[in-house]
Structure formats: C-alpha cells, structure tokens
mmCIF file of C-alpha atoms and ligand atoms in Angstrom:
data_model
loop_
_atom_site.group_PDB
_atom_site.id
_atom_site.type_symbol
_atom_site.label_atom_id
_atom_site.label_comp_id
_atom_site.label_asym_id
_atom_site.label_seq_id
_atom_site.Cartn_x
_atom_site.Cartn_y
_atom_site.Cartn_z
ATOM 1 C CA UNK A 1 -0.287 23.205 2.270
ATOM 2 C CA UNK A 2 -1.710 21.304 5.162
ATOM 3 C CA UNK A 3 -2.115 17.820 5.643
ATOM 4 C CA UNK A 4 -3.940 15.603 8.399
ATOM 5 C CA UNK A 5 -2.226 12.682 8.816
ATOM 6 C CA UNK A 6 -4.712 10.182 10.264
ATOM 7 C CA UNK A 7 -3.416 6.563 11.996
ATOM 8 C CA UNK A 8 -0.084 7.278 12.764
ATOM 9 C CA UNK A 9 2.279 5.155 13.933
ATOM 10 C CA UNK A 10 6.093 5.439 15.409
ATOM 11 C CA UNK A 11 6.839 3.870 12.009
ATOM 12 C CA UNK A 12 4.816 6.821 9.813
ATOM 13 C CA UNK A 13 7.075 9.478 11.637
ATOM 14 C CA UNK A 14 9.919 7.702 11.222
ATOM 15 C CA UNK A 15 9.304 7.177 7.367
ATOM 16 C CA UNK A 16 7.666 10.478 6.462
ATOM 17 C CA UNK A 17 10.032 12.690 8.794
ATOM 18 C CA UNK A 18 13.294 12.851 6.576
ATOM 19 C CA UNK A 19 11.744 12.806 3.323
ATOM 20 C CA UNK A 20 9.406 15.477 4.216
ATOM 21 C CA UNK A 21 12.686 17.911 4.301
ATOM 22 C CA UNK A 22 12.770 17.232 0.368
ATOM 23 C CA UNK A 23 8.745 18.800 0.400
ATOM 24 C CA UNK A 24 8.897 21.323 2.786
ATOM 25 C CA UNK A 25 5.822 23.201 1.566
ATOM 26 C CA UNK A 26 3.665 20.098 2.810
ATOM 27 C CA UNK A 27 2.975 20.542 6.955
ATOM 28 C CA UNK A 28 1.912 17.486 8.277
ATOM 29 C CA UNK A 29 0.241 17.179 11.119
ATOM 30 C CA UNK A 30 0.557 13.288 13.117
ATOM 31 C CA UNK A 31 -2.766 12.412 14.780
ATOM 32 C CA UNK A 32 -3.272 8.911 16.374
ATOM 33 C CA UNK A 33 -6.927 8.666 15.762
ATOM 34 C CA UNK A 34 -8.301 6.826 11.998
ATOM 35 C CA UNK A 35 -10.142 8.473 10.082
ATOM 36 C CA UNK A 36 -14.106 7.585 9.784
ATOM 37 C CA UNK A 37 -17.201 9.656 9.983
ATOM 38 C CA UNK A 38 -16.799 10.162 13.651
ATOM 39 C CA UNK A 39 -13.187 11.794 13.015
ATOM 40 C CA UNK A 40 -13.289 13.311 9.794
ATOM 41 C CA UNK A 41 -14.246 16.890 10.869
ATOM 42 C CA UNK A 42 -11.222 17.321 12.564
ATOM 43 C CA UNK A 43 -9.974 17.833 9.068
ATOM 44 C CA UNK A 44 -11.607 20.996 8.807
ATOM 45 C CA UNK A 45 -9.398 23.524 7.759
ATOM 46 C CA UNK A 46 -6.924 21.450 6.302
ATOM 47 C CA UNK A 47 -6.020 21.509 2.352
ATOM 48 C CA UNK A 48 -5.381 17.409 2.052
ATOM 49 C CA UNK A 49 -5.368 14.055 4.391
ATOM 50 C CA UNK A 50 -3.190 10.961 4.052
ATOM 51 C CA UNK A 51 -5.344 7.799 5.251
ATOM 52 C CA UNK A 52 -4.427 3.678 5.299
ATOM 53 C CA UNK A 53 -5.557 0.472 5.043
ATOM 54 C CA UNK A 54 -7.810 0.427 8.029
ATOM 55 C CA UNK A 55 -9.691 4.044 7.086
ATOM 56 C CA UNK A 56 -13.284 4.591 6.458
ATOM 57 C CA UNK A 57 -12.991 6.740 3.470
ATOM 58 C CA UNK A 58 -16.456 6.212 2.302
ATOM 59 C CA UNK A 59 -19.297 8.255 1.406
ATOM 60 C CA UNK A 60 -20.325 9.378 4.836
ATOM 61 C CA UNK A 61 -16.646 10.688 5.263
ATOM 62 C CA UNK A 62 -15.785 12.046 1.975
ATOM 63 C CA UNK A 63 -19.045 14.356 2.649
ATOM 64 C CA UNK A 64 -17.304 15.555 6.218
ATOM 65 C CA UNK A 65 -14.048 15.887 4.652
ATOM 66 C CA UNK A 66 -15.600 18.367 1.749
ATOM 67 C CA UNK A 67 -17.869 20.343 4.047
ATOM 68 C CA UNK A 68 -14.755 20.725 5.678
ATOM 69 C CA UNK A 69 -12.847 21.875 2.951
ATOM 70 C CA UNK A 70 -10.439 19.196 2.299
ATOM 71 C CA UNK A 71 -9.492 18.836 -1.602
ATOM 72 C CA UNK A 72 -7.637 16.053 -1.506
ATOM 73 C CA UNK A 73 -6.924 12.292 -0.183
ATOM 74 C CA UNK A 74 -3.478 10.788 -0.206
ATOM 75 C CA UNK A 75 -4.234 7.161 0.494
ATOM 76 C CA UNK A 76 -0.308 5.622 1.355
ATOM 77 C CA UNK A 77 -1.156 2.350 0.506
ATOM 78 C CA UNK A 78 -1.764 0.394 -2.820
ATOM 79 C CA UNK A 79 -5.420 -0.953 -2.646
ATOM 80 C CA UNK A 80 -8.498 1.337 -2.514
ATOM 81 C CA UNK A 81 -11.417 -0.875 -1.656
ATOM 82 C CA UNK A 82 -12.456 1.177 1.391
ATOM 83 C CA UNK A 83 -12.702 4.737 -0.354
ATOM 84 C CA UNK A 84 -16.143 5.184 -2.152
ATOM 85 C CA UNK A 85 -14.478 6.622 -5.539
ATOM 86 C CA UNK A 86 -17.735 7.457 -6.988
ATOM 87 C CA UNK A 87 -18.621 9.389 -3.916
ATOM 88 C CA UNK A 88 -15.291 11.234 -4.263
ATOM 89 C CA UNK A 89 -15.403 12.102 -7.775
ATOM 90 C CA UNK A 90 -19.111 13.442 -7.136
ATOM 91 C CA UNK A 91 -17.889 16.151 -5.006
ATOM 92 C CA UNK A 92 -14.495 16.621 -6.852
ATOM 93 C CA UNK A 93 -12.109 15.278 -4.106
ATOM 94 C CA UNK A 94 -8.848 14.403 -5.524
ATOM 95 C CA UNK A 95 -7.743 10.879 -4.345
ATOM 96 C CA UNK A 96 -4.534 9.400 -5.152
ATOM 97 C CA UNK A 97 -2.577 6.481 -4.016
ATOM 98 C CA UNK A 98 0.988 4.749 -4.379
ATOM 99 C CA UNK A 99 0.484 1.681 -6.481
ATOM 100 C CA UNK A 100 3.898 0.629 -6.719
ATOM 101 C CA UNK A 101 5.816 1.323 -3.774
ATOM 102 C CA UNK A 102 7.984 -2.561 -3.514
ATOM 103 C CA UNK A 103 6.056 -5.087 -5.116
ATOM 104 C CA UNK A 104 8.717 -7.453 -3.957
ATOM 105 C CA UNK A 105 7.817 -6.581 -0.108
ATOM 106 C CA UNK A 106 4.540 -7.991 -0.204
ATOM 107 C CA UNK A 107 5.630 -11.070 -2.744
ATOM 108 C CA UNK A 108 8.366 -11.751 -0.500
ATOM 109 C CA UNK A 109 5.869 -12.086 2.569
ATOM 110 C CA UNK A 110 4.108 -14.009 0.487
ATOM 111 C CA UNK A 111 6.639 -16.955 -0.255
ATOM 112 C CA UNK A 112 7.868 -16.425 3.329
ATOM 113 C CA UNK A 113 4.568 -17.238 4.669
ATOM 114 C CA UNK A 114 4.241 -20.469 2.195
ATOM 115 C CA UNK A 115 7.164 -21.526 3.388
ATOM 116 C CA UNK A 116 6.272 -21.017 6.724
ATOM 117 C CA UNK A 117 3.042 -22.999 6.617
ATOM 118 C CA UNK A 118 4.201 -26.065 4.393
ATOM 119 C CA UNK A 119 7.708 -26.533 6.588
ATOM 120 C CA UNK A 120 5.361 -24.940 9.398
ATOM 121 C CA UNK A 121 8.285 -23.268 11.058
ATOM 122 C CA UNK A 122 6.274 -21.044 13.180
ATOM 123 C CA UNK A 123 5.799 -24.464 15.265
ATOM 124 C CA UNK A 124 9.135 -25.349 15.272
ATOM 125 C CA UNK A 125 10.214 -22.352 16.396
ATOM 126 C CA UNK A 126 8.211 -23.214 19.541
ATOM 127 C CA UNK A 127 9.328 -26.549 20.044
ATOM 128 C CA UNK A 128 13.099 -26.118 20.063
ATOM 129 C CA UNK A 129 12.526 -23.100 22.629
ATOM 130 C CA UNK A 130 10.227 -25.990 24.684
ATOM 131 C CA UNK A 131 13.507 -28.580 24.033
ATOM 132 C CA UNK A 132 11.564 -30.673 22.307
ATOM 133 C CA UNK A 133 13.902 -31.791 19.348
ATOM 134 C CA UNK A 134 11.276 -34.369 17.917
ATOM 135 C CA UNK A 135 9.695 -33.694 14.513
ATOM 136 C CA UNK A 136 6.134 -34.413 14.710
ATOM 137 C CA UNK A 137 3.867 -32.283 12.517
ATOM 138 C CA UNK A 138 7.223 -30.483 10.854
ATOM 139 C CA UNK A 139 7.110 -32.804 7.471
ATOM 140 C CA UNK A 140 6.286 -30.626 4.159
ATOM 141 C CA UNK A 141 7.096 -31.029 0.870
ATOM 142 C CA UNK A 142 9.311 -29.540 -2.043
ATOM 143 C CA UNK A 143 8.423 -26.872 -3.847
ATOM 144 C CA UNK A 144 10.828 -27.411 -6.458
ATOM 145 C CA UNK A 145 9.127 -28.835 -9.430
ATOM 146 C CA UNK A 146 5.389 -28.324 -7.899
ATOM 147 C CA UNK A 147 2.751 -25.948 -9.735
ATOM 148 C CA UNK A 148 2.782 -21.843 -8.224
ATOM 149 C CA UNK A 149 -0.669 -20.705 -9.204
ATOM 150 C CA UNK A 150 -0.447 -16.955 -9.523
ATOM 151 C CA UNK A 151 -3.832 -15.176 -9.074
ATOM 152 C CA UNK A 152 -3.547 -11.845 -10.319
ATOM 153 C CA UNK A 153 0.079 -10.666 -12.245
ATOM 154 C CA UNK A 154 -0.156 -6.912 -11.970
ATOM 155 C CA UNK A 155 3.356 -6.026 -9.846
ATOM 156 C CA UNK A 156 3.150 -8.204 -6.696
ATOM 157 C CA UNK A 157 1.825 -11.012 -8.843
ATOM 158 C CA UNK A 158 4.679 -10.805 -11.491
ATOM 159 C CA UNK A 159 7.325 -10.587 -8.303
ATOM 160 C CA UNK A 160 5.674 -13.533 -6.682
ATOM 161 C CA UNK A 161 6.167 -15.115 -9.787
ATOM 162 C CA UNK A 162 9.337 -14.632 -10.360
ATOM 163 C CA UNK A 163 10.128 -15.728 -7.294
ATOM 164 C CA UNK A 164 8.301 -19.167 -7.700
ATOM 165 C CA UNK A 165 10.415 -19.063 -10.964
ATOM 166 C CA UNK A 166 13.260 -19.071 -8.558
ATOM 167 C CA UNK A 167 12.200 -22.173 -6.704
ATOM 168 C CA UNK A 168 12.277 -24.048 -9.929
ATOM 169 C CA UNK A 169 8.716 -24.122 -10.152
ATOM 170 C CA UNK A 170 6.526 -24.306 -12.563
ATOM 171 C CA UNK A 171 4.441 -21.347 -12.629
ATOM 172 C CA UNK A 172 0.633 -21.012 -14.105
ATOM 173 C CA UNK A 173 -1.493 -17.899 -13.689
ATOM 174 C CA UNK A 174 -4.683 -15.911 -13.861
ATOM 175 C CA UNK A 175 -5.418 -12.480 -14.729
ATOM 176 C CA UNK A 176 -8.142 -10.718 -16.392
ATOM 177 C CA UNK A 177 -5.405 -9.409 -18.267
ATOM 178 C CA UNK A 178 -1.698 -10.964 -19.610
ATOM 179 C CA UNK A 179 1.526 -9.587 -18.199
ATOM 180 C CA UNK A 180 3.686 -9.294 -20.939
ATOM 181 C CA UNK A 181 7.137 -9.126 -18.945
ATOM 182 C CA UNK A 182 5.796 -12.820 -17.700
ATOM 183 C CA UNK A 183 5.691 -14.589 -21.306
ATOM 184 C CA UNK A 184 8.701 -16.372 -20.970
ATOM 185 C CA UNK A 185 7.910 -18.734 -18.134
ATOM 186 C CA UNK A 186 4.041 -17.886 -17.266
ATOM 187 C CA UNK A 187 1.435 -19.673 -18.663
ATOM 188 C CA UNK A 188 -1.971 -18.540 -18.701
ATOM 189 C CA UNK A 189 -5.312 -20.700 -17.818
ATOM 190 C CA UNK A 190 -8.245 -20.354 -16.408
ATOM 191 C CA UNK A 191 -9.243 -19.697 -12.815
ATOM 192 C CA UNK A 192 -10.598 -23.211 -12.584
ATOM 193 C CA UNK A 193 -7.250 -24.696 -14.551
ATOM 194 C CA UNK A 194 -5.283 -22.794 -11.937
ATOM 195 C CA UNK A 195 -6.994 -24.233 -9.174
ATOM 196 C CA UNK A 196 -7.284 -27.874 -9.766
ATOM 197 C CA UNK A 197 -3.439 -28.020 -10.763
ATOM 198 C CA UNK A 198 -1.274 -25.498 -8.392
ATOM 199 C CA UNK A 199 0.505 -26.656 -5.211
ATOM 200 C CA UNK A 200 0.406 -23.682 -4.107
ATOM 201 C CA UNK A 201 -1.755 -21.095 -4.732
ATOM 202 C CA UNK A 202 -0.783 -16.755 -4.223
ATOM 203 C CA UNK A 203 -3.273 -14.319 -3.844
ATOM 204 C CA UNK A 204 -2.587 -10.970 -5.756
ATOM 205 C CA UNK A 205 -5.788 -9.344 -7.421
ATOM 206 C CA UNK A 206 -7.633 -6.468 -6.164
ATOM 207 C CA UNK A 207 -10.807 -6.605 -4.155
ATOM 208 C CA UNK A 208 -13.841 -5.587 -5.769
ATOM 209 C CA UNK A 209 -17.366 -6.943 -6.622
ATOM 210 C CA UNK A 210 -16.414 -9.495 -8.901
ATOM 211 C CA UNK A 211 -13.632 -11.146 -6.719
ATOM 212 C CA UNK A 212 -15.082 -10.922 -3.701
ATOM 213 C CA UNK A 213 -14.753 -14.191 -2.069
ATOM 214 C CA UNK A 214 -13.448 -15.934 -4.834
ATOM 215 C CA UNK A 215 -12.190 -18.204 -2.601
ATOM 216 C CA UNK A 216 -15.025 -20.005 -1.054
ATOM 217 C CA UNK A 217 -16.361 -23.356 -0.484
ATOM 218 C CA UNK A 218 -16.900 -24.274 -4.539
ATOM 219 C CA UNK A 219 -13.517 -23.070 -5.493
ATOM 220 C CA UNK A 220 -11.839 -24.603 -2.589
ATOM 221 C CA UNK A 221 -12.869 -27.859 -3.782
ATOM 222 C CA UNK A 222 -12.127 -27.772 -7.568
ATOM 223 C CA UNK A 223 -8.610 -27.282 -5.828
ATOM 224 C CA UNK A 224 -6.095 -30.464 -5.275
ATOM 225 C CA UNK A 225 -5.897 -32.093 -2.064
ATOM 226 C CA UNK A 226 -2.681 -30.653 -0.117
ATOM 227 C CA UNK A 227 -2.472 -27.442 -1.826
ATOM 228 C CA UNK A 228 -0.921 -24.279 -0.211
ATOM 229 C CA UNK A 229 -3.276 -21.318 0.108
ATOM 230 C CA UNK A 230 -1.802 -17.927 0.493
ATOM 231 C CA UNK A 231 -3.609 -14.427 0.756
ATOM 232 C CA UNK A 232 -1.309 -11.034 0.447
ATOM 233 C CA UNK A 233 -3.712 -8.941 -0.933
ATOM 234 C CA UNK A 234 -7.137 -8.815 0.980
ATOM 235 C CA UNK A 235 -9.096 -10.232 3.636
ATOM 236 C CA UNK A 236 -12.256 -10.472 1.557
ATOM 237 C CA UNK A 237 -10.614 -12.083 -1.425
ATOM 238 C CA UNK A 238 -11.543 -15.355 0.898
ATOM 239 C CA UNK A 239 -15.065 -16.434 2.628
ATOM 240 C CA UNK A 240 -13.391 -17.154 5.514
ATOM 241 C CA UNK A 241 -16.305 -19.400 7.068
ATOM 242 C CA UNK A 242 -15.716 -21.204 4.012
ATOM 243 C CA UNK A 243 -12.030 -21.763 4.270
ATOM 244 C CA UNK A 244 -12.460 -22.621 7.461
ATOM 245 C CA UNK A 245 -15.073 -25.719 6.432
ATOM 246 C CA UNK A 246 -12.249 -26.650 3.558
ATOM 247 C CA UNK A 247 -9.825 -26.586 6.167
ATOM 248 C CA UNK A 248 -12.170 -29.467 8.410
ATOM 249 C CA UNK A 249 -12.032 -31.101 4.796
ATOM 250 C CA UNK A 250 -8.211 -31.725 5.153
ATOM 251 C CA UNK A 251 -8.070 -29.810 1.918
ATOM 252 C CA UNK A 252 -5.112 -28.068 2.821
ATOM 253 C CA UNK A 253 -1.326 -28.647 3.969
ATOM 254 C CA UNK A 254 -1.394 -25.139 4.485
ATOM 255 C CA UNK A 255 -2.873 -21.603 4.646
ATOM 256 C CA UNK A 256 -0.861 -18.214 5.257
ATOM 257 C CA UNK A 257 -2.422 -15.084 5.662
ATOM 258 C CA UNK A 258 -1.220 -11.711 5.980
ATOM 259 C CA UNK A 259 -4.879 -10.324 5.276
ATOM 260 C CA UNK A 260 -7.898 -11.669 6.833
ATOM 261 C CA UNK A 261 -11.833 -10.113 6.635
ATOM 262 C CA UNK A 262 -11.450 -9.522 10.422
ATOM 263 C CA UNK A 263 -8.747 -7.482 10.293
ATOM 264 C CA UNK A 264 -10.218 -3.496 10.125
ATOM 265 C CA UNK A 265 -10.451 -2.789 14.083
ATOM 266 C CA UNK A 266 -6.804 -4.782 15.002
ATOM 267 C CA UNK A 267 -4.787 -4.153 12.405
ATOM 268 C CA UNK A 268 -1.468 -2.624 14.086
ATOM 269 C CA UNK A 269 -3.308 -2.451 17.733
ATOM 270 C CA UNK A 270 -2.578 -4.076 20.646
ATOM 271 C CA UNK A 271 -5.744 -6.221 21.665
ATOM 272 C CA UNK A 272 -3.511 -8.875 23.397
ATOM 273 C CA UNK A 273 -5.141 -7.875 27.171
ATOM 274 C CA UNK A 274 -8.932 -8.160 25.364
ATOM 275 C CA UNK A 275 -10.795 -10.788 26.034
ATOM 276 C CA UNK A 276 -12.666 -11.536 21.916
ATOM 277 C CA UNK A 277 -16.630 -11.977 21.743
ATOM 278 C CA UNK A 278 -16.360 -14.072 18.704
ATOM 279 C CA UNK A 279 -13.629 -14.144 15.954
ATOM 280 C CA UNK A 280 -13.333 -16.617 13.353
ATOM 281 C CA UNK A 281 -9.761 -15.292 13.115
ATOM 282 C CA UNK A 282 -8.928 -17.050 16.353
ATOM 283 C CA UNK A 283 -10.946 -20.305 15.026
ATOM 284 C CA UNK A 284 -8.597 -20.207 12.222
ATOM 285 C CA UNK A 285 -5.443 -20.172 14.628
ATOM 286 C CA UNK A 286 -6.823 -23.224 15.977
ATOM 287 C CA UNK A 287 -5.525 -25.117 13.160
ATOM 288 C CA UNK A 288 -2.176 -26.403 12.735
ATOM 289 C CA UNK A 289 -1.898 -25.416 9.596
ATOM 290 C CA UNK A 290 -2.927 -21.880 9.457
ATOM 291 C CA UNK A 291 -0.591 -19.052 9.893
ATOM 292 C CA UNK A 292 -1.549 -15.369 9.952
ATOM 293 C CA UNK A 293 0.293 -12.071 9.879
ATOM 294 C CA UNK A 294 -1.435 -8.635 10.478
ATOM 295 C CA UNK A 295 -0.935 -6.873 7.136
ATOM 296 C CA UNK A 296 2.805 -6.559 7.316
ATOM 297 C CA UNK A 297 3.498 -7.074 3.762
ATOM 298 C CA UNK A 298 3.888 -3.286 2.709
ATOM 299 C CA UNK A 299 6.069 -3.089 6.360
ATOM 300 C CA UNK A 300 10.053 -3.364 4.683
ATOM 301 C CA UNK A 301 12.329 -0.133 5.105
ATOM 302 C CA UNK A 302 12.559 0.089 1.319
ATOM 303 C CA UNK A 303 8.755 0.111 0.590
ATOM 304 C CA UNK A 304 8.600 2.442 3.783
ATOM 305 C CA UNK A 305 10.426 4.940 2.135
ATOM 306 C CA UNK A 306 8.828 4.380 -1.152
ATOM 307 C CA UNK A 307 5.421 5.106 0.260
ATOM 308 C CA UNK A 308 6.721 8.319 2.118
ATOM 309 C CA UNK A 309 8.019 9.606 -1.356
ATOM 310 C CA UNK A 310 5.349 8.593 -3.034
ATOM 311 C CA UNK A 311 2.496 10.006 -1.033
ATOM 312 C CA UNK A 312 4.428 13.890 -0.810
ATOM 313 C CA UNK A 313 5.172 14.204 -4.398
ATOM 314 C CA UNK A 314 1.336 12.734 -4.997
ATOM 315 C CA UNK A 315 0.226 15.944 -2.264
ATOM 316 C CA UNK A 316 2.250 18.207 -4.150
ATOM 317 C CA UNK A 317 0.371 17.208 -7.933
ATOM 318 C CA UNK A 318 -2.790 17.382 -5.678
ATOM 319 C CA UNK A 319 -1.767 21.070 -4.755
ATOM 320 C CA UNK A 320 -0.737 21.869 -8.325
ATOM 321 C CA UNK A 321 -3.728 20.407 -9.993
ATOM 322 C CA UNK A 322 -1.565 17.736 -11.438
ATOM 323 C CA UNK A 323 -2.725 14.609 -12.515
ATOM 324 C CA UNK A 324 -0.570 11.232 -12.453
ATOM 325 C CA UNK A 325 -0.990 7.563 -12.951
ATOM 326 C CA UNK A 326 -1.498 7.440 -9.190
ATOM 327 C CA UNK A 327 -4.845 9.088 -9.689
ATOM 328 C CA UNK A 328 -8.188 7.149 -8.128
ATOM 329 C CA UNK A 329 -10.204 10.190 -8.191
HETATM 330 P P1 NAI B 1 -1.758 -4.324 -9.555
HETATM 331 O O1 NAI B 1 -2.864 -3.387 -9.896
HETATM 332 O O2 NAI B 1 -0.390 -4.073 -10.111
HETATM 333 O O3 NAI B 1 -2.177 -5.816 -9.998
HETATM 334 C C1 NAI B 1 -3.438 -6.373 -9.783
HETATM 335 C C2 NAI B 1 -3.662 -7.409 -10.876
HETATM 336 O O4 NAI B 1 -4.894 -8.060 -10.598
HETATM 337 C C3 NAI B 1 -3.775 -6.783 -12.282
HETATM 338 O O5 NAI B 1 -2.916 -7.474 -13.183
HETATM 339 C C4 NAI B 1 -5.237 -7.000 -12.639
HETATM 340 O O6 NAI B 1 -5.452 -7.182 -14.038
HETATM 341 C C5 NAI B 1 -5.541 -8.259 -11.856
HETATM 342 N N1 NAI B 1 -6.977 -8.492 -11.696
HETATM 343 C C6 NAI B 1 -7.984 -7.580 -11.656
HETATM 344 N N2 NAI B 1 -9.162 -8.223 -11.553
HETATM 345 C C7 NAI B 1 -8.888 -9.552 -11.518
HETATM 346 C C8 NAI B 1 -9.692 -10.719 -11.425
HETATM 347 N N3 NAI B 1 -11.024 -10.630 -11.346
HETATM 348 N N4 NAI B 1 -9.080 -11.906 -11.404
HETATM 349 C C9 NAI B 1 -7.728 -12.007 -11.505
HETATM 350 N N5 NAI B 1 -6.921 -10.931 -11.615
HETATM 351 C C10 NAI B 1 -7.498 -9.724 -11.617
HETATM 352 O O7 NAI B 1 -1.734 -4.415 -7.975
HETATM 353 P P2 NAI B 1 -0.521 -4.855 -7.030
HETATM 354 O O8 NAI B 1 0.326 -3.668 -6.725
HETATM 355 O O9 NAI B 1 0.119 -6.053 -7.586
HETATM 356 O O10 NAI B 1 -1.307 -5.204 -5.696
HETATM 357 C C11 NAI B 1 -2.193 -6.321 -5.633
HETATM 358 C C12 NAI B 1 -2.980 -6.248 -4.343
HETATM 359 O O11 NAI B 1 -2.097 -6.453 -3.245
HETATM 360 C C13 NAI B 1 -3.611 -4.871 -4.061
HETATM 361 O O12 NAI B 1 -4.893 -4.793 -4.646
HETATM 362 C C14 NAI B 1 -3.684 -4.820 -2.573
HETATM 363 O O13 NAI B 1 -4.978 -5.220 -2.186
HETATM 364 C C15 NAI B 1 -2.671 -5.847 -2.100
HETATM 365 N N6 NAI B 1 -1.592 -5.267 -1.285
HETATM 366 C C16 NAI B 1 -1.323 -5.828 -0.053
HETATM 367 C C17 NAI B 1 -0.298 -5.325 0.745
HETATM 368 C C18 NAI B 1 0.052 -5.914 2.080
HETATM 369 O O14 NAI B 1 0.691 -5.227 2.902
HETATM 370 N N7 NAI B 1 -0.326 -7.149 2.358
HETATM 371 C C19 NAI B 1 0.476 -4.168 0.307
HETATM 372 C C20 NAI B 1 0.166 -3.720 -1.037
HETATM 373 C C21 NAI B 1 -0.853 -4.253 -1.780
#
C-alpha cells in the first residue's frame, strides 16, 4: 500500500525509517509540503496519508483526498481537533491516530516548563553566560507541599500527576470523568475548586467546543494570586488576549507554554529572518514570566518511536479493514 507522508521532517525519516523494515508492505513516500486544500491532490493515487499537528484535515481536504482516492488518514499525533471527523465519516475515510504514544513525554515537558518559569531558569541561563552572577528576578517558590491542579487525567494528566505526586505535592484535579488508577492520592473538585486553590495549574484535556478557551479572563481570576499556569495540550485551551490582560494583573508568577493559538504556520519552521506583522505570541515573550516552547512535548526518542510503530501497524488495520481503539473515523 501507498502512503503520502505530508510535513516531513529529518526527525520523521529518522523515526519511521527502521521501523518501516518491520511493515514492509507500507511505501512511504516523504514530501516536505503540509497537507491543506491547496496540497491534498497530490495524494491522488495513493491508498492512505499520515498528517500532524499543523495539517488542515478538514472538510475542504477530506473531499480532495476522496476524489482522489485516498481511504485512509493516519494522523501521528494524539489530538484531532483539526480533522473534521464528521466530514470524514460522511465519505467513509478511515482516520486513526496514536493516542498513547509516551504520556510521560509531554507530562515531563510539562513539569520541566513549571519549573522553568517559577525558578525562571531560562533567564538565568542568560545571565551567567552575560557574567552576571546577581540574582535579581531568579526567586520562586517550593513546590513541595503547594496544590498541582490537574486539568484533565486521561494519560498525560495521570503522568503529570504522578509526577506532582513526586514533588510531594498535593494534587487536586478535574475531569469530566474519574481516573481510577489516580484514587489513591487525587482528589476530585470542581473546575472552579481547582482554580481558586492550585499553585500550579497543568493543562491536559482535549480541545473541543466546550473547552475552548477555558482559560480566559473570568477563570483567570477565580484563580489565586501567584499561581503557575501551564499549557501541554493546546493553544486554544487559553484566550490568549486574555492571559495576556491576567498577566498585566500580576496574576501570575508564571506561565509555560508548549502550545499557543498562534502556533499553526511556525510550528517546526524557521521564521527567525521574518520580520512578524502582529503576534501576540511575541507580546507574550515580553513578559518575564512567560516561557514558550514550540510543541515539543511529543519530541523524546521513546515517544518518537512509539508514534512510528503506532502509525504503521494503524496503516496496516486501515488496509485490512481492521478496526482498533485508535479509530477517529
Ligand atoms: P486522553 O484522551 O488520555 O485524556 C484527556 C482527558 O481529558 C480525559 O480524561 C477526558 O475525560 C478529559 N476531558 C475531556 N473533556 C474535558 C473537559 N471538558 N474538562 C476536563 N477534562 C476533560 O488524552 P492525552 O493522551 O492525555 O492527551 C491530552 C492532550 O494533550 C491531547 O488532547 C493533545 O491535545 C495534547 N497533546 C500534546 C502534545 C504535545 O506535544 N504538546 C502531545 C500529545 C498530546
């Protein structure tokens, strides 16, 4: 079977080179460009495609991709909130995905980057490279015996938690639905109990309607003053005008992002030679307190190869008419 591989990267090859061997009737085929209406009839002729984060795998596209006689969509990521699933199932389009590649990746990023922002090492990085020894602006606080305030406990969430567990935390959470592996040390409130009493407060629910921008100016100020903020999961999860008005409010001690609503367009480029019209990511990294990564959360060899796995065997139960629990469409 043949596959378009769309947004490829050095990395992609790398990943999905040696495990291919193990699948050899899947043919990939490496193209640079991602995949959108304006790219998705180069897929003609081809039985599947593998897409990421950054593709437009909505209606417009899915209609390309079937004209063009693709069956199937391997997405090699986790979250689906840019492929219209309706759309898909409408014109019979398989899509599957790999939910559960290394939770602890992304949790890890995420307790990296609140670490990061509350000891704000990313400045004093800088000013020991500058000689400057002093420790102005460095001061954070414990996180031992503070509140972790998990949104969302499906596997990132649980990892993050057990990793707050770790820091002798206490750890609260909210989900639509308990995670039974968390009873022992999770307790479960409300989204407005979580807010008002975490220190810090981790990201991990799926976008969709009803948690788009959860995180906006209301929430932001049922929350305590000097909380953490970290977002893992995605950009949209957060008004970002909004967080950027609780930031003025000296809400926060700190704020790490490794998703952010701007990010579709320079997510794994190179823009560093462009000169920006406007981007409220850059009036975020005005703050001293803000710290964003580019979606790097997946990027660990061990979640690499995961994903490579993952995403053959879920072309192969595409092929065979298989379905799995990695089924969107
Ligand atoms: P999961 O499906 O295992 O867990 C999601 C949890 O969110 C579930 O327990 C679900 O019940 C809960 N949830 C659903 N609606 C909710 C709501 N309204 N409020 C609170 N909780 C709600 O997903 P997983 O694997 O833990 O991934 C979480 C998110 O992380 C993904 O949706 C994806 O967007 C993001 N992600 C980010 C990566 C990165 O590189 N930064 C890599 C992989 C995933």
């Amino acid at each position: 079977m043949k596959v378009l591989f769309y947004a490829a990267k050095i990395y992609d090859k790398k990943s999905f080179g040696p495990v291919n061997e193990k699948f050899p009737e899947v043919q990939i085929e490496y193209i640079d460009h991602e995949l959108e209406p304006r790219t998705a009839s180069l897929a003609e002729g081809y039985d599947g495609i593998c897409a990421f984060v950054s593709a437009d795998v909505g209606a417009e596209t899915l209609q390309i991709l079937h004209d063009g006689g693709v069956k199937f969509v391997l997405m090699r990521c986790a979250g689906f909130n840019n492929v219209d699933v309706e759309k898909a199932k409408e014109l019979g389009i398989v899509v599957k995905r790999v939910p559960g590649y290394s939770p602890e990746s992304v949790a890890e990023l995420a307790m990296g980057l609140a670490l990061a922002v509350n000891r704000r090492l990313y400045k004093a990085y800088n000013k020991v490279r500058e000689n400057d020894y002093t420790l102005k602006g460095l001061r954070g606080v414990n996180f031992y015996k503070k509140t972790a305030g998990i949104v969302g406990t499906g596997k990132i969430g649980a990892a993050m938690a057990r990793i707050c567990r770790g820091f002798g935390m206490r750890v609260i959470a909210y989900d639509v639905y308990e995670n039974p592996s968390l009873k022992d040390f999770v307790e479960y409130v409300s989204l407005d109990e979580l807010l008002a009493q975490s220190d810090l407060i981790s990201l991990h629910c799926p976008l969709m309607d009803n948690t788009y921008h959860m995180i906006n100016l209301e929430s932001i100020k049922k929350m305590k003053d000097g909380v953490i903020l970290v977002n893992t999961s995605r950009g949209a999860l957060v008004d970002t005008d909004e967080l950027i008005e609780g930031i003025r409010l000296n809400k926060f001690l700190g704020v790490g992002l490794d998703v952010y609503e701007e990010e579709t367009g320079n997510v794994y480029e190179d823009r560093s030679d462009e000169i920006m019209a406007h981007s409220v990511t850059a009036r975020l990294l005005s703050f001293p307190n803000v710290m964003i990564t580019s979606h790097q959360g997946f990027y660990t060899m061990e979640a690499l190869a995961s994903i490579a796995e993952t995403t053959l065997q879920n072309a192969m139960d595409a092929a065979n008419g298989v379905s799995t629990g990695n089924d969107i469409a």
